[in-house]
Coordinates of C-alpha atoms in Angstrom, one line a residue:
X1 CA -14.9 28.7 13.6
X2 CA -13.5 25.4 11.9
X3 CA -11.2 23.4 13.4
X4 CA -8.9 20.6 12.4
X5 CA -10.0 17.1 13.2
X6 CA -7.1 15.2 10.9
X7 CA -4.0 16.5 9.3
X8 CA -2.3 17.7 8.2
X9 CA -0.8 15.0 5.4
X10 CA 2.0 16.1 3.2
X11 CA 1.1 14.0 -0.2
X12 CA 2.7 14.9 -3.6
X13 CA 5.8 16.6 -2.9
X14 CA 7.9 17.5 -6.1
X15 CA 10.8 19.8 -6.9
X16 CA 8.5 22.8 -6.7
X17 CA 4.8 21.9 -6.0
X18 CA 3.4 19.8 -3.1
X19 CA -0.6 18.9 -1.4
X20 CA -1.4 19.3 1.3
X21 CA -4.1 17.2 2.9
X22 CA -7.0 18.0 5.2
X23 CA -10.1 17.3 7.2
X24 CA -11.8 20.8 8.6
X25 CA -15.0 20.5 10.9
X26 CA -17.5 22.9 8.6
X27 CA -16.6 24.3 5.3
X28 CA -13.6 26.3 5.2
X29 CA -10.8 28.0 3.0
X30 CA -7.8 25.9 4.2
X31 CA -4.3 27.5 3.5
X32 CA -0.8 26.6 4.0
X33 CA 1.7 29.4 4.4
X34 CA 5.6 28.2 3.9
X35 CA 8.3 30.2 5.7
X36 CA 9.9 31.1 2.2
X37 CA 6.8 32.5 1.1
X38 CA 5.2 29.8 -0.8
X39 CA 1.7 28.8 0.0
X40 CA -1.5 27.7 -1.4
X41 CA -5.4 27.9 -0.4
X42 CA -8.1 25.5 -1.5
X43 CA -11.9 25.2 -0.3
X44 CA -12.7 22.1 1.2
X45 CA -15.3 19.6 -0.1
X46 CA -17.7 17.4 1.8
X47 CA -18.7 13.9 1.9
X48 CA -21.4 12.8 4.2
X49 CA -21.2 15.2 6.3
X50 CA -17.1 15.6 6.8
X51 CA -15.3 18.5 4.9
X52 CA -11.6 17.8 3.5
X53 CA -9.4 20.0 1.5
X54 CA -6.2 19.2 -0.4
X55 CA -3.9 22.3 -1.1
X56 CA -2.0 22.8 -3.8
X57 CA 1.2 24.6 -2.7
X58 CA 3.3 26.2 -5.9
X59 CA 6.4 27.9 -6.0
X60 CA 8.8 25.8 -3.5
X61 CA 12.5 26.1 -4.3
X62 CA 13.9 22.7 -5.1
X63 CA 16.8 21.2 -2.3
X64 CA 15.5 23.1 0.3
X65 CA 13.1 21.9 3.8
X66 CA 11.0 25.2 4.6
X67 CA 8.7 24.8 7.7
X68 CA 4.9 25.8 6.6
X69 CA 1.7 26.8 8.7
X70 CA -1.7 25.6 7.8
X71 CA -4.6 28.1 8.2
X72 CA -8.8 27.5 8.3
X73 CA -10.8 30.5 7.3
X74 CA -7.1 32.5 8.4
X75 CA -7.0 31.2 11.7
X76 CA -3.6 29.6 13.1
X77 CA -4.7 25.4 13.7
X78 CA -0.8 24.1 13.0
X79 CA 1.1 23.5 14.5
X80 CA -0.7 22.8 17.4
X81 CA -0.1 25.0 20.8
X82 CA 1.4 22.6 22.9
X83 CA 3.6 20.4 20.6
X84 CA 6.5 19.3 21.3
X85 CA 7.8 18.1 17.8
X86 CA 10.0 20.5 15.4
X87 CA 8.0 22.3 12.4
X88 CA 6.4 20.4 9.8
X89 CA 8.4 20.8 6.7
X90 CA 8.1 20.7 2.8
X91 CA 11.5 19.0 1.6
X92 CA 11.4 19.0 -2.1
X93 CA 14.7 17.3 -3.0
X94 CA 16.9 18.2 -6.4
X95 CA 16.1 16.9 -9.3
X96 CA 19.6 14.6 -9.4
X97 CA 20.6 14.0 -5.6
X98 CA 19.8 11.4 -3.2
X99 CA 16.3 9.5 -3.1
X100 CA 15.5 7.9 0.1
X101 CA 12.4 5.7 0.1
X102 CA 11.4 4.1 2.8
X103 CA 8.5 1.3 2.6
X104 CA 6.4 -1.3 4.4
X105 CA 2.5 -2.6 5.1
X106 CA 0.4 -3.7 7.6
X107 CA -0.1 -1.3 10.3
X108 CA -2.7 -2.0 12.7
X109 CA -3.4 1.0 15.0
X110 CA -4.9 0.0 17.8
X111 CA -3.4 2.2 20.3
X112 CA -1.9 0.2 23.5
X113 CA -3.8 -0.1 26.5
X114 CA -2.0 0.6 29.8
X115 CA 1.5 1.0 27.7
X116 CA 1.7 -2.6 26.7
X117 CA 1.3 -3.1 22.7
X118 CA 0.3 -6.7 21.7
X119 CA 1.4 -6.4 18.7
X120 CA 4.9 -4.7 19.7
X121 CA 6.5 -1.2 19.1
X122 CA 5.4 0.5 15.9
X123 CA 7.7 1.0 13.8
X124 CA 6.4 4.4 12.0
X125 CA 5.8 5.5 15.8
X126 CA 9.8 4.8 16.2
X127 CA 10.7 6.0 12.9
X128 CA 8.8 9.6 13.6
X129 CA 10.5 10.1 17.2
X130 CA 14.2 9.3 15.3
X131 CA 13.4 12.1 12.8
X132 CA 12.1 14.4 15.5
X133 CA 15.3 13.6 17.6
X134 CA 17.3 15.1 14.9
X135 CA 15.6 17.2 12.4
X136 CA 18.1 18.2 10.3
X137 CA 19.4 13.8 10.1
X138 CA 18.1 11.0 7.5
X139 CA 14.9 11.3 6.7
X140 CA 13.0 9.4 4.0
X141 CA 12.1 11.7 0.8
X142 CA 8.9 9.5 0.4
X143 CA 7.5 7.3 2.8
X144 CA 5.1 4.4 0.3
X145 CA 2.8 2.5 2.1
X146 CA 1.9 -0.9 0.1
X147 CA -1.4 -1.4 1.8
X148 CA -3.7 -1.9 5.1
X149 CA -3.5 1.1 6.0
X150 CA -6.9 0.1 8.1
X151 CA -8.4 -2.5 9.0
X152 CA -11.8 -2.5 8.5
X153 CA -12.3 -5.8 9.4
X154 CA -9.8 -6.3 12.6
X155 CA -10.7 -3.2 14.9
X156 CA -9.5 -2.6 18.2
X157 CA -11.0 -2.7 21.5
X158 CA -11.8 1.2 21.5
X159 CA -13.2 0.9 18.1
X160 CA -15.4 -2.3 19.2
X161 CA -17.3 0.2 22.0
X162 CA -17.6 3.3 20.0
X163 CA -19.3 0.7 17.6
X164 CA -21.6 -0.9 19.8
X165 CA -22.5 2.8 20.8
X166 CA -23.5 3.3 17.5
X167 CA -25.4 0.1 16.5
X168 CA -25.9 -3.1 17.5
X169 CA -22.7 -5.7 17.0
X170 CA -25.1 -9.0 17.2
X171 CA -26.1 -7.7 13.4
X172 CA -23.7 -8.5 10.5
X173 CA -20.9 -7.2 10.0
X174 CA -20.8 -7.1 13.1
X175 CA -18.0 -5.7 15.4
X176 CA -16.2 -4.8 11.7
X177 CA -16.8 -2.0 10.1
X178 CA -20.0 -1.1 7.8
X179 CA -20.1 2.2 6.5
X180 CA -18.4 5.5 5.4
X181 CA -18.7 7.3 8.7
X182 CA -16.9 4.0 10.8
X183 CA -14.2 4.0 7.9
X184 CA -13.4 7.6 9.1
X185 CA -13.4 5.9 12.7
X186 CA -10.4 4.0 11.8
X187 CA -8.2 6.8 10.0
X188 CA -8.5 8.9 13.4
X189 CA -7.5 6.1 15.4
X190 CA -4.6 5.4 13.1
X191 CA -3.7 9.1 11.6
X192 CA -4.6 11.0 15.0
X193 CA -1.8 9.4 16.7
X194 CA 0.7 11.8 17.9
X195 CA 3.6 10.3 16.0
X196 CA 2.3 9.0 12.9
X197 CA 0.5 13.1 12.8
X198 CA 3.8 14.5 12.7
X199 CA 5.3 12.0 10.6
X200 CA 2.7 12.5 8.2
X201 CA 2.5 15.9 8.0
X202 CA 6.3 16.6 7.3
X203 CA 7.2 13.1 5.2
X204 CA 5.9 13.0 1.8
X205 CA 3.9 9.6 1.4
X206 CA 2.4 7.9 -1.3
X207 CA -0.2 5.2 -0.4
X208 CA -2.3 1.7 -2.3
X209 CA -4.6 -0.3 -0.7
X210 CA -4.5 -4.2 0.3
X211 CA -7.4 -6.2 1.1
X212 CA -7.3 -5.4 5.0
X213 CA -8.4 -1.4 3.7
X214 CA -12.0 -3.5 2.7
X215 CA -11.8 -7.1 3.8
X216 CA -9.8 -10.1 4.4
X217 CA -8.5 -11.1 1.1
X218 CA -10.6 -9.2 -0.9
X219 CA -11.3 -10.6 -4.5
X220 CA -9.9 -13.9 -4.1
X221 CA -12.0 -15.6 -6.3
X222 CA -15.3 -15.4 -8.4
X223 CA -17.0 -17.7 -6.5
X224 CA -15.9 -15.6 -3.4
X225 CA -17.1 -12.5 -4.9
X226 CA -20.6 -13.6 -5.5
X227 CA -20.7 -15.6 -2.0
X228 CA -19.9 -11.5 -0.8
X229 CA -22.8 -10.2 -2.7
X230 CA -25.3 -12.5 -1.5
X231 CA -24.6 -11.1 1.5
X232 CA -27.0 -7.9 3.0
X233 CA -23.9 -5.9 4.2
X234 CA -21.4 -6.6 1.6
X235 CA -22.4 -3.6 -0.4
X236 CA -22.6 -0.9 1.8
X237 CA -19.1 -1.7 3.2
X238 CA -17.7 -2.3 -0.2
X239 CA -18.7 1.3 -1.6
X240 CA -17.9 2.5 1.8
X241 CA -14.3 1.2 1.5
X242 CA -14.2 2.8 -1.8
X243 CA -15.1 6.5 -1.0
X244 CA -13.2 6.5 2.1
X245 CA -9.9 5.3 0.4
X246 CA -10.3 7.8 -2.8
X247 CA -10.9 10.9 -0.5
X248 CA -8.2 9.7 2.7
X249 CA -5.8 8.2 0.3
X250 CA -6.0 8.3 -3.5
X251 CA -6.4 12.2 -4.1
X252 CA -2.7 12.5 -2.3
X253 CA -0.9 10.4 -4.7
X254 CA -2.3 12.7 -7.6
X255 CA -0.1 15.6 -8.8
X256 CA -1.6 18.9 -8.8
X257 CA -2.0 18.8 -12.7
X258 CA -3.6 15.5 -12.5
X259 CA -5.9 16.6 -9.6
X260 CA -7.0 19.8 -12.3
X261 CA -7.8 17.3 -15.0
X262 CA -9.7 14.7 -12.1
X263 CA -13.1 14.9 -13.5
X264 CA -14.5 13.4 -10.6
X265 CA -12.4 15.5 -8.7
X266 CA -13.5 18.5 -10.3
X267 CA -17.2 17.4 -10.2
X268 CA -17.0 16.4 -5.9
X269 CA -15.4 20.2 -5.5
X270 CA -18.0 22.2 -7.4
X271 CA -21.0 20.7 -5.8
X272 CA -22.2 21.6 -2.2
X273 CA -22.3 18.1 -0.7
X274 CA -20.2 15.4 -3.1
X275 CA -21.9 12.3 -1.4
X276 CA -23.6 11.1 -4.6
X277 CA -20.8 11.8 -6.9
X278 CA -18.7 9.9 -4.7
X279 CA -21.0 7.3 -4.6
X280 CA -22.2 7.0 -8.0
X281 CA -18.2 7.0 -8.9
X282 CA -17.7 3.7 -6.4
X283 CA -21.0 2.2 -7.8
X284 CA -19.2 1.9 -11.2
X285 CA -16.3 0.7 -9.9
X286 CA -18.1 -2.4 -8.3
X287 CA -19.4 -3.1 -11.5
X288 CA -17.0 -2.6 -13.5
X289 CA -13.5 -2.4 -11.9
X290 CA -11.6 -1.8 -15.7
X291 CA -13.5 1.7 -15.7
X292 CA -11.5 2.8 -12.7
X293 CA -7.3 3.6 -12.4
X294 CA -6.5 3.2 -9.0
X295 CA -2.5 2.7 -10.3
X296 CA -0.2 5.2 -10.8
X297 CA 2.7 6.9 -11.6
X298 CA 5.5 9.1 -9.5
X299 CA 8.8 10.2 -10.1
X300 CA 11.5 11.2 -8.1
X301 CA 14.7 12.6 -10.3
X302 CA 15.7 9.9 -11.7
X303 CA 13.6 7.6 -9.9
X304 CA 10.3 6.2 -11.3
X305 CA 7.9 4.8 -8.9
X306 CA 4.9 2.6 -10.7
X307 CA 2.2 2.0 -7.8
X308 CA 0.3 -1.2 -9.1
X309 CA -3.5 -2.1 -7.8
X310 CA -3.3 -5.5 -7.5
X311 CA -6.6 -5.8 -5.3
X312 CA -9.8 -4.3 -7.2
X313 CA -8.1 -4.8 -11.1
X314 CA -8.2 -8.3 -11.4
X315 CA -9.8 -10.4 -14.0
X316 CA -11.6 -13.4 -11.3
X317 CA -13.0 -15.6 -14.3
X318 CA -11.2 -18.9 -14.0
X319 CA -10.7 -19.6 -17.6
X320 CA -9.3 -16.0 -17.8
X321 CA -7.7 -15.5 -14.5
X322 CA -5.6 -12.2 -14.4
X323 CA -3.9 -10.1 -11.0
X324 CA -3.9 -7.1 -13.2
X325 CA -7.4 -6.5 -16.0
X326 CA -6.1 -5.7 -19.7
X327 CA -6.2 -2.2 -19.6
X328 CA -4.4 -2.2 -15.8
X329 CA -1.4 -4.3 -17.8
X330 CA -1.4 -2.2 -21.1
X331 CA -0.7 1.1 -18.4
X332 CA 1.9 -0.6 -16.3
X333 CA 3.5 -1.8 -20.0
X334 CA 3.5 1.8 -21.3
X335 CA 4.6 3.3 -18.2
X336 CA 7.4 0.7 -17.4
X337 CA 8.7 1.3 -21.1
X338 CA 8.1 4.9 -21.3
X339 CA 11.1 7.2 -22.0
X340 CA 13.7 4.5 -22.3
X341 CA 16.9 6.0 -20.2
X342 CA 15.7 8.8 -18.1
X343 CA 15.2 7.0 -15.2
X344 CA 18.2 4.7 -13.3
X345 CA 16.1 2.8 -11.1
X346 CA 12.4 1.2 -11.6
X347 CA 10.2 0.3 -8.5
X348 CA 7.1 -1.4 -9.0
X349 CA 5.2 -1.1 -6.2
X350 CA 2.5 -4.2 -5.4
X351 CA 0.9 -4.7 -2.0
X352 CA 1.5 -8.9 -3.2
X353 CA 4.8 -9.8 -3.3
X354 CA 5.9 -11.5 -7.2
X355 CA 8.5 -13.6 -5.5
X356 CA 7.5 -16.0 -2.5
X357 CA 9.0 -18.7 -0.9
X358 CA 9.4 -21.7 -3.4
X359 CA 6.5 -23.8 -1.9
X360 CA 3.7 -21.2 -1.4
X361 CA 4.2 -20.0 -5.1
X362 CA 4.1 -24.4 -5.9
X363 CA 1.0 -24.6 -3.8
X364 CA -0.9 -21.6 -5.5
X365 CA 0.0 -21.9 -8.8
X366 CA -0.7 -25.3 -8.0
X367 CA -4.5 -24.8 -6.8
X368 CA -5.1 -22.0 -9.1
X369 CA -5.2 -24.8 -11.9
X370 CA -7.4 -27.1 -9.6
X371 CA -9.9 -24.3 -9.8
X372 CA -9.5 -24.1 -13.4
X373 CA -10.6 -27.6 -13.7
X374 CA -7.2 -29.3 -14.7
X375 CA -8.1 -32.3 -12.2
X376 CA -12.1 -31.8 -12.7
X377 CA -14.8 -30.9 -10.7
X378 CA -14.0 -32.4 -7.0
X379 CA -10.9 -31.0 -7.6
X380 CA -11.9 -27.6 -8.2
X381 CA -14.1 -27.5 -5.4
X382 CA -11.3 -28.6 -3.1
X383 CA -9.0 -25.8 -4.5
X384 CA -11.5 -23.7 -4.2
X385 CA -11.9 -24.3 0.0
X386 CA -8.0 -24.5 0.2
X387 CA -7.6 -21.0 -1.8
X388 CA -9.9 -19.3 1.0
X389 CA -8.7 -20.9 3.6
X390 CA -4.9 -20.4 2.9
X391 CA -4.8 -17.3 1.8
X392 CA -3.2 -18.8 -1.7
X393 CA -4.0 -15.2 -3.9
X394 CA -0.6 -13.9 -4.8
X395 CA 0.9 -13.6 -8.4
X396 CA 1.6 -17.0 -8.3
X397 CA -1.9 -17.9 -8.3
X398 CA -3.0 -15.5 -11.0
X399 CA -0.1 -17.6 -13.4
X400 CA -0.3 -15.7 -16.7
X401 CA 0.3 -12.2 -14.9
X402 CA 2.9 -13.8 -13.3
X403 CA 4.8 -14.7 -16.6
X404 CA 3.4 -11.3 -17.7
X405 CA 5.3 -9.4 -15.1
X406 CA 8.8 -11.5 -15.7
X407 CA 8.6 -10.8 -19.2
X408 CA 7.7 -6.8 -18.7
X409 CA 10.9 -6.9 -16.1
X410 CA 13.3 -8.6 -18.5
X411 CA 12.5 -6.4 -21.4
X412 CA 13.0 -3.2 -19.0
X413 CA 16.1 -4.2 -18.1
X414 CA 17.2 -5.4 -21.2
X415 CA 18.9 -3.5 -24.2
X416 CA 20.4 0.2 -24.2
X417 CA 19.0 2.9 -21.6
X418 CA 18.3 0.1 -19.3
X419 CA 17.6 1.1 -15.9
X420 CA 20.6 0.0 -12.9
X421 CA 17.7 -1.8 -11.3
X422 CA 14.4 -2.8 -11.3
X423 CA 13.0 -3.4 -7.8
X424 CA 9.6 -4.8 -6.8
X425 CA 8.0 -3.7 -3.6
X426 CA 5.8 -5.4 -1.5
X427 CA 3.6 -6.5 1.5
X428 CA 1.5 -8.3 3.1
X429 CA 2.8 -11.4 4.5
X430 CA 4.4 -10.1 7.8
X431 CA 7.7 -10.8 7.7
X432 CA 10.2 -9.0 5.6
X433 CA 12.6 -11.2 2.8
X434 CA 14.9 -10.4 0.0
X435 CA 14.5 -12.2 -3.3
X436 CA 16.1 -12.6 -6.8
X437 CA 14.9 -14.0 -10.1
X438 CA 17.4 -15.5 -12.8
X439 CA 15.6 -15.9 -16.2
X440 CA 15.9 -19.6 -18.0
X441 CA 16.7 -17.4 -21.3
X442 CA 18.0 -13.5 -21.7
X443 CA 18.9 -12.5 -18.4
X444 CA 18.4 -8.5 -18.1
X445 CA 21.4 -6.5 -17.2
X446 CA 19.6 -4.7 -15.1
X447 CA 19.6 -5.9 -10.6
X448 CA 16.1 -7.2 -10.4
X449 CA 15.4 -8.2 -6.7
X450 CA 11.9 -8.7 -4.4
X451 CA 12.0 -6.5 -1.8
X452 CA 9.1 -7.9 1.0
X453 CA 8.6 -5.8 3.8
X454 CA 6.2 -6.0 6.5
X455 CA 4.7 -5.6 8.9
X456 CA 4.8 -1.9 10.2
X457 CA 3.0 -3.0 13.4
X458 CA 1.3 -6.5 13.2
X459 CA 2.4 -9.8 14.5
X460 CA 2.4 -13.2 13.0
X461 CA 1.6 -16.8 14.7
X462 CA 4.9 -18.6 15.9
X463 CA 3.9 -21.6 13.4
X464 CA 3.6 -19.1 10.3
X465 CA 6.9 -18.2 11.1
X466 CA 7.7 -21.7 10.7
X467 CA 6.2 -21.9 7.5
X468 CA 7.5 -19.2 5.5
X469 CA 11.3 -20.4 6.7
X470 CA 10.2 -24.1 5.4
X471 CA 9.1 -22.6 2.1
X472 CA 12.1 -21.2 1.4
X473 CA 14.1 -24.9 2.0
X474 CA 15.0 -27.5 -0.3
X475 CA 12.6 -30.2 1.6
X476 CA 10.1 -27.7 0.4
X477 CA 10.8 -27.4 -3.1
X478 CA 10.8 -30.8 -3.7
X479 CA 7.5 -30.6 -2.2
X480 CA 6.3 -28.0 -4.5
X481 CA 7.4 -29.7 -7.3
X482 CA 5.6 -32.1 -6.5
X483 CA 2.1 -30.5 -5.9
X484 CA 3.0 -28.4 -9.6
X485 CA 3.2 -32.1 -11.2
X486 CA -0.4 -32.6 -9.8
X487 CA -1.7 -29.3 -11.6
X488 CA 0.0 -29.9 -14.7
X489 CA 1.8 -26.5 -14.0
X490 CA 4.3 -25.5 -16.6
X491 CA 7.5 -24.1 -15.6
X492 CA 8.1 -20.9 -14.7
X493 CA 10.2 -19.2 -16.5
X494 CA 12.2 -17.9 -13.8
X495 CA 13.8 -19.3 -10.9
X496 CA 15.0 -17.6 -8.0
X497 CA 16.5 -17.8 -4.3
X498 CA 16.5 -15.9 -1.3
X499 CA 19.3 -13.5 -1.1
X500 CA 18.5 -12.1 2.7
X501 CA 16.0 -13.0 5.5
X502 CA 13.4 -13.9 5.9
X503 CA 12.8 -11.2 9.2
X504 CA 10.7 -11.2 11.3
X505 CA 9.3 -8.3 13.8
X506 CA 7.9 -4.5 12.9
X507 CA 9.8 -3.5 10.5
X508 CA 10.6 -1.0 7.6
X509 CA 13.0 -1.0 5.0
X510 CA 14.9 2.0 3.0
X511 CA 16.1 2.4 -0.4
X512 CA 18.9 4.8 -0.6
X513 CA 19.1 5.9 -4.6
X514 CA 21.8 7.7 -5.8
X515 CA 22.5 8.1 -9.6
X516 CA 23.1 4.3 -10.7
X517 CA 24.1 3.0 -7.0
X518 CA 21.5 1.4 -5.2
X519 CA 21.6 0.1 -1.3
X520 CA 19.2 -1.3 1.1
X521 CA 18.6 -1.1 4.9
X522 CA 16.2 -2.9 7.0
X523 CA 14.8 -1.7 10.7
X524 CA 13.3 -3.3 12.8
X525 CA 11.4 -1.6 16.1
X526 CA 12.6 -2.3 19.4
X527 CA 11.2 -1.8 23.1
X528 CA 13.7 1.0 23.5
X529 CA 12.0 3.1 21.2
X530 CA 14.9 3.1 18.6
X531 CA 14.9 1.3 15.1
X532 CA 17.6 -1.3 14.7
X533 CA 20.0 -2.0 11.9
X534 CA 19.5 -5.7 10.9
X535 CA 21.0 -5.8 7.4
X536 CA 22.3 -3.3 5.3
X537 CA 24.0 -3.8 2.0
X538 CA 24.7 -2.7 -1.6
X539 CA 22.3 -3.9 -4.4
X540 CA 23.9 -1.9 -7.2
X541 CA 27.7 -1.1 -7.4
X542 CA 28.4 2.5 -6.1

């Protein structure tokens, strides 16, 4: 009899169709049965030696919650016996109400030994006992996660022993992770927890990974790249960190028509054992990143959500430098500009914030042309060292997609059928931070703002903290100016200030999207087990 080991995840959820996500412990027919009759059955697929299935579910009536079941080979496995959360529900919002999205990054998911958390309370955690508190209250419509969703290289103690089990830790990688099987280690430990389950399984999400899902700043540099593939391990984990993420992660943020035209998808499904497909597919993708599309699209009404990879589709050459490769900035283009009017609000979702305090975008774009060779070669080398060491790998040190991206926002939000806003949503550096651009020349009509938030459960060093407040003071821009003198760095051609923050703590914030009005709220987690208010406010007129 199969049984289920993860899952349920609720994925793609539109006005009438949603997925359904599972893992099963042998092949199985999975099937999810809704209380209004809709449902939808799927076989599941397998990839060394674990068996998932993502259902399609067809026939939901838009603006209504109905609570569904999920079935292996027709026997009952959710809800589970004993729990004490409501039923898991498909919400498939109309087409021209409300959107809610709530976002954030960085969720390490060690659980907490002896009830004390190093990292602090969890803010999913919180969020999933509010909504369970009060089924029928505010809940997000989509929950988008910008990235680290694991971390492969930053397990937990529990991890750390069921690894040394395994194989011996005194042999690189070490007590990180280093193939497919340990990858699934870490989305138990995170996706297994009682809260995020639930949360998960009755919250649509929609997911892109960070460099934390493979490695520590992941595709820094060329140099760093090929220092990674000297290295005996560096494979393995690499196409490891790709098949793990395409089967827990990417096949959810697919629509059920684009999962029917998947060829890969199609191909993993009508073989026995999808291994090599899988493999072959993530093979191709370390060679040749431009081959794969990792981005993608969502809409929600009137909302269009553009998820951008800004990890594995960058150009690393240093004369040619790019965050996003040809192909990956000709799709965001075409997708930004598509349909001009029928959406009132752009997001652009990218795990790297655009906007960052004044000096760390000085100091990248600043050692970004010391690589280059703008001072020569000791330069280079120094900038190089510094890059690694600092973390300096945002759009400000890729400088040309940086302009790129300014000049794709302007002409959004320019002009007839221009959207109310145009919001960019990010990650990654552990503290939360509203930000927005003015434009030397032809300022867009439209709100443009950075929206930072994170982390979901993380912490930062006190002297980081420090840092990022610094960067955002005047001292400090007078400092970056300086340092973009050095690197004979033009001038951007935007400048912008901090309109809110920056925050620190676990944290998540909500958009609230109705018609052309616009309004943000930011939560922190406390001790208490409740999520706190700290700033709420209007970014479009009502």
């Amino acid at each position: 009899m199969a049984g289920l080991r993860l899952g349920p995840l609720l994925r793609y959820a539109d006005g009438s169709s949603a997925t359904v996500w599972v893992e099963a412990s042998r092949p199985c027919t999975a099937e999810v049965r809704c209380a209004d009759g809709a449902r939808g059955t799927a076989r599941t697929f397998q990839v060394a030696g674990h068996h998932y299935a993502l259902v399609p579910v067809e026939g939901l009536t838009p603006g209504t919650s109905t609570p569904y079941d999920v079935f292996l080979d027709g026997a009952h496995v959710w809800p589970l016996p004993d729990s004490s959360f409501p039923p898991s529900v498909i919400h498939t919002p109309d087409a021209d109400g409300t959107v809610r999205v709530a976002f954030g990054s960085c969720r390490w998911a060690a659980p907490p030994a002896d009830d004390h958390d190093p990292v602090g309370p969890d803010a999913l955690d919180t969020l999933a006992s509010r909504i369970a508190r009060d089924p029928k209250g505010e809940r997000p419509d989509v929950l988008v996660l910008l990235g680290d969703q694991v971390y492969a290289d930053e397990v937990s103690d529990t991890t750390r022993r069921w690894l040394s089990a395994r194989r011996d830790l005194r042999e690189p990688p070490g007590s990180e992770v280093a193939d497919y099987e340990e990858y699934t280690r870490l989305y138990y430990e995170s996706w297994l927890d009682p809260e995020i389950r639930w949360l998960l399984s009755t919250v649509p999400s929609c997911m892109i990974f960070d460099d934390h899902d493979v490695i520590d700043d992941w595709n820094t540099s060329a140099a760093w790249l090929a220092d990674m593939r000297d290295t005996p391990w560096w494979r393995e984990r690499l196409l490891s960190g790709l098949m793990s993420y395409w089967v827990h992660q990417h096949l959810g943020n697919l629509s059920p028509a684009e999962l029917a035209a998947d060829p890969l998808y199609l191909a993993v499904r009508d073989t026995p054992d999808g291994t090599d497909e899988l493999r072959a597919f993530a093979s191709r993708a370390d060679a040749d990143p431009a081959c794969v599309r990792w981005s993608y699209r969502r809409d929600f009404g009137r909302v269009r959500l553009l998820m951008v990879d800004s990890r594995a589709a960058r150009v690393l050459d240093e004369q040619n430098r790019a965050m996003l490769d040809p192909g990956e900035a000709d799709w965001l283009r075409t997708e930004a500009l598509a349909d001009p009017g029928s959406y009132d609000h752009l997001l652009i979702g990218t795990s790297l914030p655009w906007l960052l305090p004044h000096l760390i975008h000085d100091a990248e774009s600043w050692d970004a042309a010391l690589c280059r060779g703008e001072r020569g070669p000791r330069w280079a080398g120094f900038g190089e060292k510094l890059r690694r060491a600092a973390d300096l790998e945002h759009w400000a040190a890729f400088p040309e997609s940086f302009e790129q991206l300014a000049d794709l926002i302007a002409e959004v939000g320019s002009g007839d059928g221009a959207p109310a806003s145009v919001l960019v949503l990010s990650g990654d550096v552990h503290h939360a931070y509203v930000a927005e651009p003015n434009w030397r020349t032809g300022q867009p009509s439209s709100r443009v703002l950075q929206l930072t938030c994170s982390p979901v459960h993380n912490s930062i060093p006190a002297y980081i903290r420090l840092g990022f407040r610094f960067g955002w003071s005047a001292v400090a821009r007078g400092l970056g100016r300086r340092l973009a003198r050095h690197g004979r760095c033009p001038r951007p051609s935007v400048k912008w200030r901090k309109k809110g923050g920056p925050w620190f703590g676990n944290q998540l914030m909500t958009l609230t999207l109705h018609g052309r009005s616009a309004r943000l709220r930011l939560e922190q987690a406390r001790a208490d087990g409740t999520l706190k208010t700290v700033e709420e406010s209007p970014l479009t007129p009502s």
